[in-house]
mmCIF file of C-alpha atoms in Angstrom:
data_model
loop_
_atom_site.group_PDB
_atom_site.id
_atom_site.type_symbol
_atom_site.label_atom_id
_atom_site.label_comp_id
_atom_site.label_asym_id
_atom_site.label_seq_id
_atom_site.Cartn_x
_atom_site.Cartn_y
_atom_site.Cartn_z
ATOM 1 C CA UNK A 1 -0.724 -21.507 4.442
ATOM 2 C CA UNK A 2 -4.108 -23.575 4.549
ATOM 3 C CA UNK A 3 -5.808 -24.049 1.336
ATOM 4 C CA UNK A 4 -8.866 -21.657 2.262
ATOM 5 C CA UNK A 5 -6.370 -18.850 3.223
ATOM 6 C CA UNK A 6 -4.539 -19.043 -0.110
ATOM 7 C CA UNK A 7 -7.431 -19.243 -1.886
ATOM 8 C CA UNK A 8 -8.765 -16.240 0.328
ATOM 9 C CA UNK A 9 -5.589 -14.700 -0.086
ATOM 10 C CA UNK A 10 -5.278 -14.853 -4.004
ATOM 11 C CA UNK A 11 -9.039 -13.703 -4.633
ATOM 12 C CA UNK A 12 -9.035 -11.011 -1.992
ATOM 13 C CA UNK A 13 -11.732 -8.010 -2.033
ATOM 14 C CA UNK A 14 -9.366 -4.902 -4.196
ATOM 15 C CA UNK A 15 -11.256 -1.495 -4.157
ATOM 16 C CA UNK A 16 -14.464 -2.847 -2.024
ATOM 17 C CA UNK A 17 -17.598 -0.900 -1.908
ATOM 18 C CA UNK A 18 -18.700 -0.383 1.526
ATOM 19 C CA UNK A 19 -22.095 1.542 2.533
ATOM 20 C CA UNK A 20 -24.237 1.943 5.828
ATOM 21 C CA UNK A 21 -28.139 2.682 4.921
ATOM 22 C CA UNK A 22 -30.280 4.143 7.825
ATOM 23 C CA UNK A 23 -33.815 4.140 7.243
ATOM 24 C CA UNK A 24 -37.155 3.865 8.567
ATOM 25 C CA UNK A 25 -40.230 1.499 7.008
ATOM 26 C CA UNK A 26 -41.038 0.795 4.398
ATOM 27 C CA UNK A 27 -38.101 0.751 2.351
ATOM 28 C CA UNK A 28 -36.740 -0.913 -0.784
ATOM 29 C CA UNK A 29 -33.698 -1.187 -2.951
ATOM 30 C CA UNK A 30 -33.081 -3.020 -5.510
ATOM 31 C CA UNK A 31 -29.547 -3.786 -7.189
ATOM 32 C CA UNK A 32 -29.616 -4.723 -10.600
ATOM 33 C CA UNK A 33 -25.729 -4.848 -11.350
ATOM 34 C CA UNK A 34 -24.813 -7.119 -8.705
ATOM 35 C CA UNK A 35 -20.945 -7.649 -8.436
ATOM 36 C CA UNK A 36 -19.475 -11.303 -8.380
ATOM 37 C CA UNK A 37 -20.346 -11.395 -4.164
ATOM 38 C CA UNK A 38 -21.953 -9.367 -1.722
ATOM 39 C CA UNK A 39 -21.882 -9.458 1.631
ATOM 40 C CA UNK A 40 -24.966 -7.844 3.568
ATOM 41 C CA UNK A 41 -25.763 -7.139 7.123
ATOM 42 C CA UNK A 42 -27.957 -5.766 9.805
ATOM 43 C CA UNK A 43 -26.693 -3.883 12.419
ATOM 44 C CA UNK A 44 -29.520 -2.843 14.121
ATOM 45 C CA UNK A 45 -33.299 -3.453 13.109
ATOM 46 C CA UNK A 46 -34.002 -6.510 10.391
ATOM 47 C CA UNK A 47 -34.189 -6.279 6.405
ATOM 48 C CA UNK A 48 -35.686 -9.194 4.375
ATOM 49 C CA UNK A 49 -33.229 -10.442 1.135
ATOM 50 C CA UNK A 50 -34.595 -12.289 -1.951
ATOM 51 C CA UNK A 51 -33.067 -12.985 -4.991
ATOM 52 C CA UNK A 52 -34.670 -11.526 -8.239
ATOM 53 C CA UNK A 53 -33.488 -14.196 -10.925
ATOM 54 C CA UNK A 54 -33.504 -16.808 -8.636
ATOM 55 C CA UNK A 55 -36.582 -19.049 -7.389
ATOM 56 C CA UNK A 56 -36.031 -19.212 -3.566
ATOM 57 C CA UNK A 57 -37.451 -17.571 -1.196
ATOM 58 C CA UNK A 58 -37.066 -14.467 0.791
ATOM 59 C CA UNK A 59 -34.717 -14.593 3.526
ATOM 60 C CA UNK A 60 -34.845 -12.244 7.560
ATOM 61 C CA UNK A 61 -31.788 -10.611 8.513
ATOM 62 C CA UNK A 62 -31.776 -9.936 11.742
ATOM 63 C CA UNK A 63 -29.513 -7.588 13.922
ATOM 64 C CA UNK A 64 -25.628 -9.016 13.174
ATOM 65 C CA UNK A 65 -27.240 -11.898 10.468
ATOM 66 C CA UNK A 66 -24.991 -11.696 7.336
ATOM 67 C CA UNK A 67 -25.995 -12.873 3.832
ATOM 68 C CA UNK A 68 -23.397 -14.002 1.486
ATOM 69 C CA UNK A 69 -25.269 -13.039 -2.409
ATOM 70 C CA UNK A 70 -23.047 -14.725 -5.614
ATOM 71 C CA UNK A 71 -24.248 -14.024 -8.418
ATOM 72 C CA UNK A 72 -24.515 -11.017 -11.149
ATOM 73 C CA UNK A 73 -28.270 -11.292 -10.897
ATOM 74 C CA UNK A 74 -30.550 -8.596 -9.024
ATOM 75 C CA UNK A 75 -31.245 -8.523 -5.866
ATOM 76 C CA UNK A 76 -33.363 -6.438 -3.301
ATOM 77 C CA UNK A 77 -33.180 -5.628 0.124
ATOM 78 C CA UNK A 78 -36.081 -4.206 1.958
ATOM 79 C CA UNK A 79 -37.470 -3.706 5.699
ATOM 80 C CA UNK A 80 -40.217 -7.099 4.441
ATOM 81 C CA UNK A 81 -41.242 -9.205 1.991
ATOM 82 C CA UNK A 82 -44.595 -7.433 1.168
ATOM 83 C CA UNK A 83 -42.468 -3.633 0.254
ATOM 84 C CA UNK A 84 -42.966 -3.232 -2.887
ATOM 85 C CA UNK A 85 -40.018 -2.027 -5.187
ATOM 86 C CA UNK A 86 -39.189 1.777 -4.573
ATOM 87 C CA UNK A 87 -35.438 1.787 -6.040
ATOM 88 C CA UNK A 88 -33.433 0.449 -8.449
ATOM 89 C CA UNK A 89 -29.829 0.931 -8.355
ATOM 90 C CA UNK A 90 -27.782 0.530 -11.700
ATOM 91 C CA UNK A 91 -24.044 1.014 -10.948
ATOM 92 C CA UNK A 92 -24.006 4.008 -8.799
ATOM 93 C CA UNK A 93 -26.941 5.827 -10.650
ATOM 94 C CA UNK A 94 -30.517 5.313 -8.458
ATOM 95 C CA UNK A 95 -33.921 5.074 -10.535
ATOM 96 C CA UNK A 96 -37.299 5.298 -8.863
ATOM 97 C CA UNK A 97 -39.740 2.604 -9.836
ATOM 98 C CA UNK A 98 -42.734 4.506 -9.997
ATOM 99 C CA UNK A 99 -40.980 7.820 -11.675
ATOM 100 C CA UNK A 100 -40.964 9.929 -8.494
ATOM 101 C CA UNK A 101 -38.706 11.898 -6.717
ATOM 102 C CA UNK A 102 -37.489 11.127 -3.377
ATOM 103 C CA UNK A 103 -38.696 13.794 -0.621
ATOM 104 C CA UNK A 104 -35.485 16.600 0.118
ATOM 105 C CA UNK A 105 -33.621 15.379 2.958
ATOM 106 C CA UNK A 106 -35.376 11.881 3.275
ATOM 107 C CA UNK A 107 -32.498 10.353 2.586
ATOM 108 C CA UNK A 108 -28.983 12.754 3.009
ATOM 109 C CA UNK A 109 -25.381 11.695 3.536
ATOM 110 C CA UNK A 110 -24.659 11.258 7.475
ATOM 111 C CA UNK A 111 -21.306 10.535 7.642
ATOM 112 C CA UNK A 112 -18.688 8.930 5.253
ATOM 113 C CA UNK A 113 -20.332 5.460 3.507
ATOM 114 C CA UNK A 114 -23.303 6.674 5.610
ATOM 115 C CA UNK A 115 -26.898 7.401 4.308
ATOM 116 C CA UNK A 116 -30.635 7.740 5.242
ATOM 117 C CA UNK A 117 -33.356 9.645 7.364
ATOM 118 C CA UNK A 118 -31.153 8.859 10.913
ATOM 119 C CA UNK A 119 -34.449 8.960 12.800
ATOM 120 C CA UNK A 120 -35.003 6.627 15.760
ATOM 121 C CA UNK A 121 -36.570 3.469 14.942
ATOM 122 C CA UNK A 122 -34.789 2.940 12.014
ATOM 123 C CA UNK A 123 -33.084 0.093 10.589
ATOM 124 C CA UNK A 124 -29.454 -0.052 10.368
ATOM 125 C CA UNK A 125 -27.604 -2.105 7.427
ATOM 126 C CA UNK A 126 -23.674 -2.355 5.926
ATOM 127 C CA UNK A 127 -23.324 -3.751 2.546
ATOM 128 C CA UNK A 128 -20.322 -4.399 0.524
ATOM 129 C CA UNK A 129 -19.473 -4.855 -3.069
ATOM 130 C CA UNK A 130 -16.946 -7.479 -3.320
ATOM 131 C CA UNK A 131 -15.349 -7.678 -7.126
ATOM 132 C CA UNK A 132 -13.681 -11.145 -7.309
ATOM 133 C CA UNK A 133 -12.640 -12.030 -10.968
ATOM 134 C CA UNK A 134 -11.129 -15.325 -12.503
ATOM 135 C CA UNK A 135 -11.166 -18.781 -12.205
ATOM 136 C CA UNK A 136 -9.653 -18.186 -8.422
ATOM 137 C CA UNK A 137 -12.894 -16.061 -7.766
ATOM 138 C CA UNK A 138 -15.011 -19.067 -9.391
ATOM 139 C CA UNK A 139 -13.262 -21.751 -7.115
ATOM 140 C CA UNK A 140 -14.097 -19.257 -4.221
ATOM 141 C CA UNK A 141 -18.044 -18.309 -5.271
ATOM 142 C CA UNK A 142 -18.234 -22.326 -5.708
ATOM 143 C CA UNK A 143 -18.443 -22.801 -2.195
ATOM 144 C CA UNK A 144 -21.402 -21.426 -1.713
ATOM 145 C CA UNK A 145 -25.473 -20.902 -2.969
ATOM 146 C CA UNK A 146 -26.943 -18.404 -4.487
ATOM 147 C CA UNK A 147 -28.060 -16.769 -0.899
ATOM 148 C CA UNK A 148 -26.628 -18.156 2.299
ATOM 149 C CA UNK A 149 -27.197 -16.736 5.370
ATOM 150 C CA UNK A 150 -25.024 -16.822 8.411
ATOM 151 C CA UNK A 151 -26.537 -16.539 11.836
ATOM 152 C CA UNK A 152 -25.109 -14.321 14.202
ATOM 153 C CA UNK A 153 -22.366 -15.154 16.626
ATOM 154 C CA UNK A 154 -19.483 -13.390 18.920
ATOM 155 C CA UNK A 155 -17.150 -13.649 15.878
ATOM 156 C CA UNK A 156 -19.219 -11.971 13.335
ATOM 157 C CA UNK A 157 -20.343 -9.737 15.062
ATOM 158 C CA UNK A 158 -16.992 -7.976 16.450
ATOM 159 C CA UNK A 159 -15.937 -8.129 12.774
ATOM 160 C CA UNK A 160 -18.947 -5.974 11.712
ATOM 161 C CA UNK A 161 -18.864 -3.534 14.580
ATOM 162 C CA UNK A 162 -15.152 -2.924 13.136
ATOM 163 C CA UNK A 163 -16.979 -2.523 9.851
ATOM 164 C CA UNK A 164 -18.803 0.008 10.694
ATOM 165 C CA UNK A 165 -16.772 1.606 12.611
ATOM 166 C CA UNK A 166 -14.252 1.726 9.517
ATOM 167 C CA UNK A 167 -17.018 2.607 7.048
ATOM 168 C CA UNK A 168 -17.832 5.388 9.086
ATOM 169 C CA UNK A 169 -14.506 6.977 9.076
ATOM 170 C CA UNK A 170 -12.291 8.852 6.425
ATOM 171 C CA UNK A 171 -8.680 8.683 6.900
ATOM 172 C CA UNK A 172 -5.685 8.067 5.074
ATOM 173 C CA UNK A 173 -5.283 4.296 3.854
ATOM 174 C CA UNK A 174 -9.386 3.427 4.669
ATOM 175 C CA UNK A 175 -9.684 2.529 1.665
ATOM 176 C CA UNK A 176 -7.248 -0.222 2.075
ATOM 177 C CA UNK A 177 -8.279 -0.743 5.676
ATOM 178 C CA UNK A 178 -12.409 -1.168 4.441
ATOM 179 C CA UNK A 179 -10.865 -4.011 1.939
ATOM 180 C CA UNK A 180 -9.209 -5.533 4.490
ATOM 181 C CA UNK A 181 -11.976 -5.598 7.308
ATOM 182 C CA UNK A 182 -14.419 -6.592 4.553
ATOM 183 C CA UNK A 183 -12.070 -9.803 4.066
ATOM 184 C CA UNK A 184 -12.538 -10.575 7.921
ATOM 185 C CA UNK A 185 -15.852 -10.723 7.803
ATOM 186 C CA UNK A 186 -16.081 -12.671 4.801
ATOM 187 C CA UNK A 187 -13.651 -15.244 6.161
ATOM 188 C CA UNK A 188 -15.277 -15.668 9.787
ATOM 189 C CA UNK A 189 -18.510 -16.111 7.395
ATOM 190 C CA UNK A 190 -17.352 -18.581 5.473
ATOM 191 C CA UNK A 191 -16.035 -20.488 8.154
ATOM 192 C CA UNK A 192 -19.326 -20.289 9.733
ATOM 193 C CA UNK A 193 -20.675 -21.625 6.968
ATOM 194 C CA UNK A 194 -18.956 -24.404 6.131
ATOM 195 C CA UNK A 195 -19.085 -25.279 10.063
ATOM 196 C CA UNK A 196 -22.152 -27.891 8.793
ATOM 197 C CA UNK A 197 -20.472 -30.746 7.106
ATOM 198 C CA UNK A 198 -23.831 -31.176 4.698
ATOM 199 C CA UNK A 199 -22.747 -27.970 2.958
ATOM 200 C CA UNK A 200 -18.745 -27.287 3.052
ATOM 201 C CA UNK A 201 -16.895 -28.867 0.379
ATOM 202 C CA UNK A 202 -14.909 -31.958 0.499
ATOM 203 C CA UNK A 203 -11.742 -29.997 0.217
ATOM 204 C CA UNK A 204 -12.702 -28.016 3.634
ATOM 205 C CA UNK A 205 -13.974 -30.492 5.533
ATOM 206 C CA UNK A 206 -10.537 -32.244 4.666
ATOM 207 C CA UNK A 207 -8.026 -29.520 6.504
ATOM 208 C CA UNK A 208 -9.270 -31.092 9.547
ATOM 209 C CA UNK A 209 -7.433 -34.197 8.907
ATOM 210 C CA UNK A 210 -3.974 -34.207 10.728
ATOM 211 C CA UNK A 211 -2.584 -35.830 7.022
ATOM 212 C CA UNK A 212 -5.052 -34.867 4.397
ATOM 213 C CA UNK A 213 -5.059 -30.958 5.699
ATOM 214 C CA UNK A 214 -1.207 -31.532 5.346
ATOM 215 C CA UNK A 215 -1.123 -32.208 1.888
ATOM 216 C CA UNK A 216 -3.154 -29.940 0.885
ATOM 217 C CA UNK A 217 -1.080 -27.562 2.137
ATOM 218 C CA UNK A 218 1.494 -28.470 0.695
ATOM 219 C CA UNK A 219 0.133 -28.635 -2.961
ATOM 220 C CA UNK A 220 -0.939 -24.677 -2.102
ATOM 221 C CA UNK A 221 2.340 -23.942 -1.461
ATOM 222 C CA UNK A 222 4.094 -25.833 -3.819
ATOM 223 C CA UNK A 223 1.865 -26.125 -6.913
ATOM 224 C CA UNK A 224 4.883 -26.170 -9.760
ATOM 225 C CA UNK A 225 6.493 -28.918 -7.561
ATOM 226 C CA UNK A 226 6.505 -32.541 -9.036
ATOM 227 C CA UNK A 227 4.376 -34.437 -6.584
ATOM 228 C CA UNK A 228 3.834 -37.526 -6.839
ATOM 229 C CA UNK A 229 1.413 -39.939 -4.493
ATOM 230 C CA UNK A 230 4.369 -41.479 -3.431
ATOM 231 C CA UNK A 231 6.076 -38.171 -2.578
ATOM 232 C CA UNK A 232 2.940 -37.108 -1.019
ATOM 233 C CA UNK A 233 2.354 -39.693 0.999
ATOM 234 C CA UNK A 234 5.732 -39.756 1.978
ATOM 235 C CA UNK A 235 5.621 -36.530 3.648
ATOM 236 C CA UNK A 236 2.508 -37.188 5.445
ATOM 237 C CA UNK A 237 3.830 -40.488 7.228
ATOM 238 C CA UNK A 238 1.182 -42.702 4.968
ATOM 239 C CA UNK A 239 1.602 -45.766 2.794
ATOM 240 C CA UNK A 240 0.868 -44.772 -0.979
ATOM 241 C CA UNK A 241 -2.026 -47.145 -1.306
ATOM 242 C CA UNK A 242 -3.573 -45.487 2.292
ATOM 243 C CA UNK A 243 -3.080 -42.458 1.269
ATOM 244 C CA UNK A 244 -5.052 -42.232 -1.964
ATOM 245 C CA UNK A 245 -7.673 -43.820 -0.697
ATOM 246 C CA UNK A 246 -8.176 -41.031 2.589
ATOM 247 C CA UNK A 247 -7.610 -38.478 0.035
ATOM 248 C CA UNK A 248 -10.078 -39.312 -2.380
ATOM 249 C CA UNK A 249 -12.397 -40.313 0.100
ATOM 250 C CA UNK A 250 -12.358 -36.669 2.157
ATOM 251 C CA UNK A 251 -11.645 -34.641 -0.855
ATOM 252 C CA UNK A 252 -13.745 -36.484 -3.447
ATOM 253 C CA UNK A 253 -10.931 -36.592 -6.335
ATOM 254 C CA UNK A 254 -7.233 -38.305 -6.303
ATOM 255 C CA UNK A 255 -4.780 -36.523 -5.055
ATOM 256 C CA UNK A 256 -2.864 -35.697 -8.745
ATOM 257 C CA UNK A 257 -6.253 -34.933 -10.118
ATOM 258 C CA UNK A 258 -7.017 -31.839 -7.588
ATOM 259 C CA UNK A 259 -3.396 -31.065 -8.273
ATOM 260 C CA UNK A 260 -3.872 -30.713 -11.933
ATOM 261 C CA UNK A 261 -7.587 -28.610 -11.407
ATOM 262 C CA UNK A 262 -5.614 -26.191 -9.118
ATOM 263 C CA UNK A 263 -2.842 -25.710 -11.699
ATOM 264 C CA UNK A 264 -5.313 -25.153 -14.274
ATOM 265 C CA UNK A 265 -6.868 -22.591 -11.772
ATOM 266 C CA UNK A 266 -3.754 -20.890 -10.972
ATOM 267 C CA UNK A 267 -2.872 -20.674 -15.048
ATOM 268 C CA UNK A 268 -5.852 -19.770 -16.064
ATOM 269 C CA UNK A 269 -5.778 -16.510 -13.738
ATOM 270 C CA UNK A 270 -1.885 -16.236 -14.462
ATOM 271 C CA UNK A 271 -3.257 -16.086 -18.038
ATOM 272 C CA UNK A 272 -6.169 -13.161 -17.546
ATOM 273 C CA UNK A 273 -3.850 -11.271 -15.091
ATOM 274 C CA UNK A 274 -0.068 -11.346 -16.267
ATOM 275 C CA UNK A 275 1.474 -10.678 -19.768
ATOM 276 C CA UNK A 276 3.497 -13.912 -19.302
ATOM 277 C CA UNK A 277 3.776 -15.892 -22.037
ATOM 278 C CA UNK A 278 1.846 -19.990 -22.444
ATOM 279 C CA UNK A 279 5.302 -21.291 -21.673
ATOM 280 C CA UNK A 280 5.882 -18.934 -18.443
ATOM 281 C CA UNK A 281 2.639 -19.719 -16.793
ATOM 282 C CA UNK A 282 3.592 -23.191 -17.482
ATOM 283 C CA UNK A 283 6.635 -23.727 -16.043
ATOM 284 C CA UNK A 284 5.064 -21.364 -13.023
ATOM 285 C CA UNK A 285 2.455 -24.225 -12.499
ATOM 286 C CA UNK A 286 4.676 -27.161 -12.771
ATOM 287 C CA UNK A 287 5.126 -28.132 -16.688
ATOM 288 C CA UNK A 288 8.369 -28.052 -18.060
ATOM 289 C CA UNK A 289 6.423 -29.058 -21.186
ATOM 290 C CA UNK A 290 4.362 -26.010 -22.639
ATOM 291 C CA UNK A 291 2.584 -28.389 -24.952
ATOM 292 C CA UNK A 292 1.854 -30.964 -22.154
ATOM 293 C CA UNK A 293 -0.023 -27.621 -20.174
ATOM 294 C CA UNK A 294 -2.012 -26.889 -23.138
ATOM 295 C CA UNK A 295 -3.304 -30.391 -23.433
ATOM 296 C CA UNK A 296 -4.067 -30.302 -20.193
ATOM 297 C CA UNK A 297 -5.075 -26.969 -19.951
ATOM 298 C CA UNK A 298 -7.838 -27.574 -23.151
ATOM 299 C CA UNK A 299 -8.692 -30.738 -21.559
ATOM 300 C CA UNK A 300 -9.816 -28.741 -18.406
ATOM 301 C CA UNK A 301 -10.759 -25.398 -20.302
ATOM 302 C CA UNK A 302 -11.956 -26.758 -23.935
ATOM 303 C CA UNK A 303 -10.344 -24.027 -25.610
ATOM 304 C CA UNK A 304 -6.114 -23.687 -25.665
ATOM 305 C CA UNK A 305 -4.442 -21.127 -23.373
ATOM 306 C CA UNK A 306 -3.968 -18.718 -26.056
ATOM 307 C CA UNK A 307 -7.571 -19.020 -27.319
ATOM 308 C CA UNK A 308 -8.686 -19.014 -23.274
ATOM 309 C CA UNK A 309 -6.283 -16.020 -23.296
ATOM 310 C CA UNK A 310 -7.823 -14.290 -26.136
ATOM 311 C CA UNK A 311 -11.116 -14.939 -25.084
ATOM 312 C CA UNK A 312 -10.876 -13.646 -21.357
ATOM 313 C CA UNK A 313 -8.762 -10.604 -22.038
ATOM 314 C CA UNK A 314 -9.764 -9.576 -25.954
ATOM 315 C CA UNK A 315 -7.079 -7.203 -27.328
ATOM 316 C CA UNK A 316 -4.125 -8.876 -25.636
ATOM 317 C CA UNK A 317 -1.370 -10.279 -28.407
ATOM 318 C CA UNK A 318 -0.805 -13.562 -28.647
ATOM 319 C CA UNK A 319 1.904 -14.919 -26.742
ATOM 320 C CA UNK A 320 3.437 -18.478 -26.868
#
């Protein structure tokens, strides 16, 4: 498995909120509890993206555009720039700015995940709620800005046509089925994104090398194994020396050091997600020692696993 599927694969989109808006001008919404990423689209029409908290500037979907948002900060979507704010939506509960009420049957269920006025003209968006957690979510969110925006192309846009066409529907399993189509799109949006070299990190511009990409690989799918440069080098048909060098080059850190970051990733989440105890979650990511993890877990984290522990999941015993 390459190193942006497993990472894809271990922070995938669990219980994804998926909605279709269809409405005419002018129209606003704002989101004020933003999950960790959201993914947001035009299907028909254009909407215009700026982030609250954030000094940039607005941003024009147009028709199959897709904006990537990180970030818990507020956002709001509207048909332009000048709209000013008519809704703000906290959780699932909706708040008009100016204290009035929204006209009966402007804006009425069509359908599941579906809602608006339906009238010609208007414009037609998907967003979805993606809630990645934990250090793997971090490493994920890290590849990208605050607001990126991903042109459209023949990839992206059969993804979201099957996004829509799931949202719309209500069958057994679409729940699992919306999570699942949500992680296409991401994914054929990432890769999109990363296609500039200016922007993608080191890692991902690396899994185009026939040797680099290799080792990588194999560090995803072996993390607890004990590499060495040697080993590693080894395996890719490299002298040691050679292969540092091209690895520290195209990723931008020696080969043992990403090792040890991607151990301390994998713990850490090990740590917020499982019950197991400091020496488990060791020996899981490749120390035999527990007390050699925690120095270089605190090294990486500042606190100790158990205090990491206790601080990401409060409540949760104590367990060596």
């Amino acid at each position: 498995m390459d190193v942006l599927s497993d990472l894809l694969h271990r922070a995938r989109a669990r219980n994804a909120l998926v909605r279709q808006l269809i409405r005419r001008p002018p129209w606003s919404l704002t989101f004020a509890d933003a999950p960790p990423l959201t993914v947001v689209t035009t299907l028909a029409g254009h909407a215009c993206v700026r982030l609250d908290d954030v000094d940039t500037a607005p941003v024009r979907l147009g028709a199959g555009d897709i904006a990537l948002i990180t970030g818990p900060g507020r956002h709001t979507i509207a048909d332009a720039p000048s709209t000013p704010p008519q809704v703000v939506i906290r959780g699932r509960s909706k708040h008009f700015v100016d204290g009035s009420q929204e006209a009966p049957g402007s804006v009425r269920s069509l359908g599941p995940r579906t809602y608006g006025d339906g009238l010609p003209g208007a414009t037609i968006m998907l967003r979805g709620a993606y809630e990645i957690r934990g250090d793997l979510g971090d490493r994920l969110l890290g590849m990208l800005p605050p607001l990126a925006v991903v042109p459209c192309g023949p990839a992206t846009r059969a993804a979201l046509d099957l996004l829509a066409t799931e949202a719309a529907r209500d069958e057994p399993g679409q729940d699992a089925v919306l999570d699942r189509a949500l992680d296409l799109v991401l994914v054929l949006a990432l890769r999109a994104w990363c296609a500039d070299p200016d922007r993608a990190p080191g890692w991902y511009q690396a899994l185009s090398d026939p040797a680099i990409g290799t080792a990588l690989r194999l560090l995803h799918e072996a993390p607890g194994h004990r590499w060495t440069v040697a080993g590693l080098a080894a395996r890719v048909g490299m002298s040691r020396a050679a292969f540092a060098a091209r690895f520290t080059t195209l990723v931008g850190e020696p080969p043992l050091t990403y090792l040890t970051g991607w151990r301390m990733t994998l713990g850490a989440d090990r740590l917020r997600n499982t019950e197991a105890t400091v020496a488990a979650v060791a020996r899981e990511v490749g120390y035999d020692d527990p007390f050699a993890f925690s120095v270089a877990f605190k090294r990486s984290r500042g606190v100790s696993p158990s205090a990491w522990r206790r601080q990401a999941v409060p409540g949760v015993p104590d367990l060596p």
